[in-house]
Short mmCIF file of C-alpha atoms in Angstrom, two decimals:
data_model
loop_
_atom_site.label_atom_id
_atom_site.label_comp_id
_atom_site.label_asym_id
_atom_site.label_seq_id
_atom_site.Cartn_x
_atom_site.Cartn_y
_atom_site.Cartn_z
CA MET A 1 -21.08 -11.97 24.87
CA LYS A 2 -19.05 -13.96 22.24
CA MET A 3 -18.48 -11.91 19.10
CA ASN A 4 -19.26 -13.28 15.68
CA PRO A 5 -16.02 -13.38 13.60
CA GLU A 6 -17.82 -11.82 10.71
CA SER A 7 -18.93 -8.93 12.88
CA GLU A 8 -15.42 -8.50 14.18
CA LEU A 9 -14.09 -8.07 10.61
CA GLN A 10 -16.82 -5.44 10.01
CA PHE A 11 -15.73 -3.48 13.09
CA MET A 12 -12.09 -3.50 12.01
CA GLN A 13 -13.09 -2.56 8.52
CA LYS A 14 -14.98 0.37 10.01
CA ALA A 15 -11.78 1.40 11.89
CA ILE A 16 -9.84 1.28 8.65
CA THR A 17 -12.46 3.41 6.87
CA LEU A 18 -12.36 5.99 9.66
CA ALA A 19 -8.53 6.08 9.43
CA ARG A 20 -8.65 6.63 5.74
CA LYS A 21 -11.08 9.53 6.06
CA GLY A 22 -8.65 11.42 8.35
CA SER A 23 -5.58 10.63 6.28
CA PHE A 24 -4.88 13.83 4.40
CA ARG A 25 -3.72 15.98 7.32
CA VAL A 26 -2.05 13.54 9.83
CA SER A 27 1.36 13.06 8.17
CA PRO A 28 4.00 12.31 9.40
CA ASN A 29 1.83 10.49 11.94
CA PRO A 30 0.07 7.28 10.89
CA LYS A 31 -3.62 6.97 9.79
CA VAL A 32 -5.60 5.51 12.64
CA GLY A 33 -9.27 4.80 13.20
CA CYS A 34 -10.89 3.38 16.33
CA VAL A 35 -14.24 1.79 17.08
CA LEU A 36 -15.58 0.91 20.57
CA VAL A 37 -18.08 -1.96 20.68
CA LYS A 38 -20.34 -3.19 23.55
CA LYS A 39 -22.80 -6.04 23.36
CA GLY A 40 -22.19 -6.40 19.64
CA LYS A 41 -22.95 -2.74 18.85
CA ILE A 42 -20.77 0.25 18.07
CA ILE A 43 -21.06 2.79 20.98
CA SER A 44 -18.47 5.30 19.66
CA GLN A 45 -15.81 5.89 17.06
CA GLY A 46 -12.89 8.17 16.35
CA SER A 47 -10.05 8.87 14.01
CA HIS A 48 -6.83 10.86 14.08
CA GLN A 49 -7.86 14.07 12.29
CA HIS A 50 -4.66 16.15 12.06
CA PHE A 51 -1.01 16.17 13.10
CA GLY A 52 -0.69 17.24 16.76
CA GLY A 53 -4.39 16.54 17.43
CA ALA A 54 -5.94 13.91 19.66
CA HIS A 55 -5.35 10.33 18.59
CA ALA A 56 -8.16 8.09 17.34
CA GLU A 57 -8.41 6.20 20.67
CA ILE A 58 -8.84 9.37 22.59
CA ASN A 59 -11.61 10.69 20.38
CA ALA A 60 -13.47 7.38 20.59
CA LEU A 61 -13.12 7.26 24.40
CA ARG A 62 -14.38 10.86 24.78
CA GLU A 63 -17.41 10.10 22.70
CA ALA A 64 -18.11 6.93 24.75
CA GLY A 65 -17.63 8.54 28.15
CA VAL A 66 -18.49 6.10 31.01
CA ARG A 67 -19.93 3.60 28.45
CA ALA A 68 -16.38 2.70 27.52
CA LYS A 69 -16.02 0.56 30.61
CA GLY A 70 -16.15 -3.15 29.61
CA SER A 71 -16.05 -2.37 25.94
CA THR A 72 -13.94 -3.87 23.14
CA MET A 73 -11.78 -1.53 21.09
CA TYR A 74 -11.02 -2.19 17.39
CA ILE A 75 -8.04 -0.19 16.07
CA ASN A 76 -5.86 -0.67 12.98
CA LEU A 77 -2.63 0.27 14.69
CA GLU A 78 -1.15 -0.44 18.13
CA PRO A 79 -1.89 2.40 20.70
CA CYS A 80 1.05 4.52 21.71
CA HIS A 81 2.40 4.41 25.25
CA HIS A 82 4.89 7.36 25.13
CA TYR A 83 4.58 11.08 25.50
CA GLY A 84 4.75 12.91 22.15
CA LYS A 85 2.59 15.86 21.11
CA THR A 86 -0.18 14.12 23.16
CA PRO A 87 -0.12 11.89 26.32
CA PRO A 88 0.00 8.07 25.95
CA CYS A 89 -3.17 6.52 24.63
CA THR A 90 -2.51 3.37 26.77
CA GLU A 91 -3.05 5.37 29.95
CA ALA A 92 -6.47 6.59 28.78
CA ILE A 93 -7.49 3.12 27.61
CA ILE A 94 -6.60 1.56 31.00
CA GLU A 95 -8.38 4.36 32.92
CA ALA A 96 -11.52 3.99 30.80
CA GLY A 97 -11.82 0.34 31.69
CA VAL A 98 -11.67 -1.11 28.16
CA LYS A 99 -11.64 -4.98 28.62
CA GLU A 100 -10.28 -6.07 25.16
CA ILE A 101 -8.42 -4.62 22.24
CA VAL A 102 -8.43 -5.99 18.68
CA VAL A 103 -5.40 -4.57 16.77
CA GLY A 104 -4.45 -4.81 13.11
CA ILE A 105 -0.70 -4.33 13.28
CA VAL A 106 2.06 -3.45 15.73
CA ASP A 107 3.38 0.14 15.41
CA PRO A 108 6.93 -0.11 13.90
CA ASN A 109 7.96 3.11 15.63
CA PRO A 110 10.85 2.07 18.03
CA LEU A 111 9.14 4.20 20.73
CA VAL A 112 6.12 1.84 20.52
CA ASN A 113 6.85 -1.45 18.64
CA GLY A 114 4.91 -3.82 20.91
CA LYS A 115 5.44 -1.89 24.16
CA GLY A 116 1.96 -0.50 24.14
CA LEU A 117 0.36 -3.90 23.81
CA LYS A 118 2.63 -5.26 26.49
CA GLU A 119 1.63 -2.55 28.91
CA LEU A 120 -2.11 -3.08 28.19
CA LYS A 121 -1.78 -6.88 28.66
CA ALA A 122 -0.04 -6.40 31.96
CA LYS A 123 -3.09 -4.47 33.18
CA GLY A 124 -5.34 -7.41 32.39
CA ILE A 125 -6.67 -6.20 29.03
CA LYS A 126 -7.19 -8.98 26.52
CA ILE A 127 -5.25 -8.46 23.29
CA LYS A 128 -6.06 -9.86 19.82
CA LEU A 129 -3.50 -8.98 17.18
CA GLY A 130 -3.43 -9.41 13.40
CA MET A 131 -7.01 -8.86 12.25
CA LEU A 132 -6.97 -7.63 8.63
CA ARG A 133 -3.20 -7.35 8.98
CA GLU A 134 -2.37 -6.85 5.25
CA GLU A 135 -5.07 -4.15 4.76
CA CYS A 136 -3.91 -2.31 7.87
CA ALA A 137 -0.30 -2.41 6.73
CA LYS A 138 -1.18 -1.17 3.20
CA LEU A 139 -3.17 1.69 4.76
CA ASN A 140 -0.02 2.96 6.42
CA GLU A 141 2.65 1.93 3.96
CA PRO A 142 4.12 5.48 3.73
CA TYR A 143 4.38 5.76 7.53
CA ILE A 144 5.92 2.25 7.78
CA LYS A 145 8.64 2.97 5.24
CA TYR A 146 9.34 6.39 6.68
CA ILE A 147 9.66 5.01 10.24
CA THR A 148 11.66 1.88 9.35
CA ARG A 149 13.96 3.25 6.52
CA GLY A 150 13.94 6.92 6.91
CA LEU A 151 12.69 7.48 3.38
CA PRO A 152 9.43 8.66 1.82
CA PHE A 153 7.11 6.11 0.11
CA VAL A 154 7.39 6.86 -3.60
CA ILE A 155 4.53 6.45 -6.13
CA LEU A 156 5.39 6.80 -9.79
CA LYS A 157 2.36 7.88 -11.91
CA SER A 158 2.28 8.13 -15.69
CA ALA A 159 -0.39 8.50 -18.36
CA MET A 160 0.17 6.98 -21.80
CA SER A 161 -1.49 5.93 -25.05
CA LEU A 162 -2.22 2.25 -25.93
CA ASP A 163 1.16 2.10 -27.73
CA GLY A 164 3.10 3.45 -24.73
CA LYS A 165 3.55 7.15 -25.59
CA ILE A 166 3.19 9.98 -23.15
CA ALA A 167 3.52 12.72 -25.75
CA THR A 168 3.81 13.21 -29.49
CA PRO A 169 7.25 13.81 -31.11
CA LYS A 170 6.50 17.54 -30.79
CA GLY A 171 5.81 17.17 -27.14
CA ASP A 172 1.98 17.54 -27.12
CA SER A 173 0.36 15.57 -24.28
CA LYS A 174 -2.96 17.23 -23.49
CA TRP A 175 -5.00 15.25 -22.94
CA ILE A 176 -4.05 11.58 -23.31
CA THR A 177 -6.31 10.30 -20.58
CA SER A 178 -9.89 10.99 -19.76
CA GLU A 179 -11.37 13.53 -17.31
CA ALA A 180 -12.20 10.68 -14.95
CA SER A 181 -8.58 9.69 -14.76
CA ARG A 182 -7.42 13.25 -14.27
CA LYS A 183 -9.97 13.69 -11.45
CA TYR A 184 -8.66 10.60 -9.70
CA VAL A 185 -5.09 11.97 -9.93
CA LYS A 186 -6.18 15.15 -8.19
CA THR A 187 -7.64 12.99 -5.42
CA LEU A 188 -4.38 11.09 -5.25
CA ARG A 189 -2.40 14.32 -4.84
CA SER A 190 -4.44 15.15 -1.74
CA GLN A 191 -3.22 11.89 -0.15
CA VAL A 192 0.55 12.53 -0.48
CA ASP A 193 2.91 14.99 1.14
CA ALA A 194 4.73 16.09 -1.98
CA ILE A 195 4.52 16.01 -5.81
CA LEU A 196 7.68 15.81 -7.88
CA VAL A 197 8.18 16.74 -11.51
CA GLY A 198 11.14 17.66 -13.77
CA ILE A 199 11.66 21.02 -15.46
CA ASP A 200 10.77 19.61 -18.89
CA THR A 201 7.25 18.84 -17.58
CA VAL A 202 6.94 22.41 -16.30
CA LEU A 203 8.18 23.97 -19.53
CA GLN A 204 6.07 21.68 -21.78
CA ASP A 205 2.76 21.44 -19.84
CA ASN A 206 2.91 24.34 -17.32
CA PRO A 207 1.00 22.33 -14.71
CA GLY A 208 -0.52 23.65 -11.49
CA LEU A 209 -0.11 20.38 -9.68
CA LEU A 210 -3.14 21.06 -7.53
CA SER A 211 -5.19 18.58 -5.52
CA ASN A 212 -8.93 18.54 -5.23
CA HIS A 213 -8.95 19.11 -1.47
CA SER A 214 -8.80 22.66 -0.21
CA LYS A 215 -7.24 21.63 3.16
CA LYS A 216 -4.37 19.63 1.64
CA ARG A 217 -1.81 21.38 -0.54
CA PRO A 218 1.06 19.00 -1.13
CA ILE A 219 4.54 20.46 -1.45
CA ARG A 220 5.61 20.79 -5.15
CA VAL A 221 9.17 19.67 -5.85
CA ILE A 222 10.65 20.75 -9.17
CA LEU A 223 13.91 19.27 -10.48
CA ASP A 224 15.70 21.98 -12.33
CA SER A 225 19.47 21.65 -12.67
CA HIS A 226 20.06 24.93 -14.48
CA LEU A 227 17.19 26.97 -12.99
CA ARG A 228 15.33 27.30 -16.27
CA ILE A 229 11.88 27.66 -14.60
CA PRO A 230 9.99 30.78 -15.70
CA LEU A 231 8.92 33.11 -12.87
CA ASP A 232 5.37 33.09 -14.25
CA ALA A 233 5.07 29.28 -14.20
CA ARG A 234 1.71 28.15 -12.74
CA VAL A 235 3.48 25.98 -10.20
CA LEU A 236 5.11 29.02 -8.67
CA ASN A 237 1.88 30.99 -8.50
CA SER A 238 -0.35 29.26 -6.03
CA ARG A 239 -0.55 29.00 -2.26
CA ALA A 240 1.08 25.61 -2.00
CA PRO A 241 4.73 25.55 -0.97
CA THR A 242 7.22 24.91 -3.74
CA ILE A 243 10.82 23.71 -3.64
CA VAL A 244 13.04 24.03 -6.78
CA VAL A 245 15.83 21.57 -6.60
CA THR A 246 19.02 22.45 -8.43
CA GLN A 247 22.72 21.72 -8.49
CA ASN A 248 25.61 23.49 -6.79
CA GLY A 249 27.12 26.50 -8.65
CA VAL A 250 23.96 27.86 -10.29
CA ASP A 251 23.45 31.56 -10.88
CA LYS A 252 22.87 33.37 -7.58
CA LYS A 253 20.64 36.05 -9.26
CA ARG A 254 18.21 33.29 -10.47
CA ILE A 255 18.14 31.87 -6.93
CA GLY A 256 17.35 35.32 -5.53
CA ASN A 257 14.53 35.84 -8.03
CA LEU A 258 12.87 32.62 -6.96
CA GLU A 259 13.40 33.21 -3.24
CA ALA A 260 11.84 36.71 -3.68
CA ARG A 261 8.68 34.88 -4.79
CA GLY A 262 8.69 32.72 -1.64
CA VAL A 263 10.11 29.67 -3.44
CA GLU A 264 12.70 27.63 -1.65
CA VAL A 265 15.79 26.74 -3.67
CA LEU A 266 17.52 23.51 -2.57
CA ARG A 267 21.00 22.70 -3.95
CA ILE A 268 22.05 19.04 -4.10
CA PRO A 269 24.86 17.10 -5.90
CA ARG A 270 24.46 15.35 -9.19
CA TRP A 271 24.09 11.57 -9.44
CA ARG A 272 27.59 10.30 -8.80
CA LYS A 273 27.08 7.14 -10.86
CA HIS A 274 25.81 8.99 -13.96
CA PRO A 275 26.47 12.80 -13.49
CA GLN A 276 25.19 13.44 -17.00
CA ARG A 277 21.83 12.01 -16.02
CA GLY A 278 21.00 14.74 -13.56
CA LEU A 279 20.52 15.26 -9.85
CA ASP A 280 20.96 12.62 -7.09
CA LEU A 281 17.42 11.77 -6.23
CA LYS A 282 18.38 9.36 -3.48
CA PHE A 283 20.12 12.26 -1.70
CA LEU A 284 17.03 14.36 -2.30
CA MET A 285 14.71 11.69 -0.75
CA LYS A 286 16.79 11.61 2.40
CA LYS A 287 16.62 15.39 2.63
CA LEU A 288 12.82 15.43 2.14
CA ALA A 289 12.37 12.66 4.71
CA LYS A 290 14.15 14.76 7.35
CA ARG A 291 11.45 17.43 6.81
CA GLY A 292 8.76 14.92 7.67
CA ILE A 293 7.72 14.19 4.08
CA THR A 294 6.50 10.60 4.16
CA SER A 295 5.02 10.19 0.69
CA ILE A 296 5.85 11.51 -2.77
CA LEU A 297 3.97 11.24 -6.05
CA ILE A 298 6.26 11.46 -9.11
CA GLU A 299 4.48 12.95 -12.17
CA GLY A 300 7.61 13.45 -14.23
CA GLY A 301 8.52 12.63 -17.80
CA GLY A 302 10.57 9.79 -19.13
CA LYS A 303 13.90 10.98 -17.89
CA VAL A 304 12.78 11.55 -14.26
CA ASN A 305 10.91 8.30 -14.20
CA ALA A 306 13.97 6.37 -15.49
CA SER A 307 16.24 7.91 -12.91
CA ALA A 308 13.83 7.21 -10.00
CA LEU A 309 13.44 3.58 -11.09
CA GLU A 310 17.08 3.04 -11.70
CA MET A 311 18.05 4.45 -8.30
CA GLY A 312 15.61 2.01 -6.70
CA LEU A 313 13.40 4.76 -5.20
CA VAL A 314 9.99 3.70 -6.50
CA ASP A 315 7.68 1.68 -4.28
CA LYS A 316 4.48 1.76 -6.35
CA VAL A 317 3.69 2.31 -10.02
CA LEU A 318 0.45 3.72 -11.45
CA PHE A 319 0.16 3.63 -15.22
CA PHE A 320 -2.98 5.02 -16.85
CA ILE A 321 -3.52 3.66 -20.37
CA ALA A 322 -5.81 5.44 -22.73
CA PRO A 323 -7.43 3.76 -25.81
CA LYS A 324 -5.54 5.91 -28.23
CA ILE A 325 -2.64 5.21 -30.64
CA VAL A 326 -0.06 7.90 -31.14
CA GLY A 327 2.70 6.22 -33.14
CA GLY A 328 6.02 7.79 -34.13
CA GLU A 329 9.41 6.35 -33.37
CA ASN A 330 10.44 9.68 -31.80
CA ALA A 331 7.28 10.01 -29.63
CA ILE A 332 8.11 10.21 -25.95
CA THR A 333 7.82 7.18 -23.67
CA PRO A 334 7.12 6.99 -19.92
CA VAL A 335 10.56 5.52 -19.02
CA GLU A 336 13.64 6.61 -20.98
CA GLY A 337 17.26 6.40 -19.76
CA GLU A 338 19.60 3.63 -20.90
CA GLY A 339 17.07 0.80 -20.49
CA ILE A 340 18.14 -2.84 -20.23
CA ASP A 341 19.73 -5.31 -22.69
CA ARG A 342 17.76 -8.42 -21.56
CA ILE A 343 14.18 -8.93 -20.63
CA GLY A 344 15.30 -10.97 -17.61
CA LYS A 345 16.64 -7.68 -16.12
CA ALA A 346 13.28 -5.92 -16.40
CA ILE A 347 11.79 -4.44 -13.27
CA LYS A 348 9.07 -6.79 -12.11
CA LEU A 349 5.89 -5.65 -10.39
CA LYS A 350 3.91 -7.60 -7.82
CA ASP A 351 0.44 -7.35 -6.20
CA THR A 352 -0.83 -5.92 -9.48
CA LYS A 353 -4.36 -4.57 -9.90
CA ILE A 354 -6.41 -3.18 -12.79
CA ARG A 355 -9.12 -0.60 -12.58
CA LYS A 356 -11.14 1.46 -15.07
CA PHE A 357 -11.70 5.27 -15.20
CA GLY A 358 -13.96 6.13 -18.04
CA ASP A 359 -12.47 4.34 -21.05
CA ASP A 360 -9.01 4.34 -19.48
CA ILE A 361 -7.29 1.45 -17.64
CA LEU A 362 -5.27 2.01 -14.53
CA PHE A 363 -2.57 -0.59 -13.97
CA GLU A 364 -1.03 -0.46 -10.56
CA GLY A 365 1.56 -2.61 -8.83
CA TYR A 366 4.48 -2.64 -6.36
CA VAL A 367 8.10 -2.69 -7.33
#
């Protein structure tokens, strides 16, 4: 039976939707969804639910049983063909008698990277590659960067007034944006591995940095060069793991007090280019990646945001803009630092998009 191209797109879109639903517990694995189709109808579906668990293909094949023979598989990412925490998916696909596979993108992992498709093709299975390629790549952009560059995918989020202020001259910032915007941010937190803020944000706002998903508690990373964080700070008093990042040579008693509360203290060097500007965030990102952290949401103030941008660490920007005017030449802005001397040197964003949350506008784009 020849498939309608429009139907094929719907099947792949279904696979992407399934992948997205299982996304909050699979890291550092990719998000994957799978749909099995026979005679133009979905006979089974599956997704990767959690790290170390069965892959999407296996879950879909188990649901289909003997009906999988002669079916077409729609999957957003190339099936694996190596032994990891689970056996190769390619073996199960071949054994089940799947006749055709429609794939969004090749898995960039060197252990896979086209080898899975090559093996399936050698067994007589028809391969169609590239359906909804851009959407499939965007779905797994943290995984792709982590695998290819050994660094987390970094999202910089800020909330500001219409005139570009994140706080008044006295530091008051609650609440610039609407409840709808804040609710979305909590959802966003459940989709990343870690949240990063500076000590000034902790001292000023005392945030909990919680997500709205009980099964996903992202690691909180606090930049605190001099260990000024109060032991009763909200960020230290919840069940989510917390790392306080500081410099070498800090007071050992303060380190001991934090460690006694179950907080990890990580010492890293200062930024060699501008030591007065704080810690070396590039060094930190490499350290976090080695722990399997593939994505980080920065919710810092102007200093942290400026350092992350200047060091070239930010991949995506999310700026919430509220219909409020704060004013004041000393009011705090979302990006501080030294700035630039010519507009031509400004950081340019691409693939920009605008959405509304209540009366607020969310502007997002890629660096």
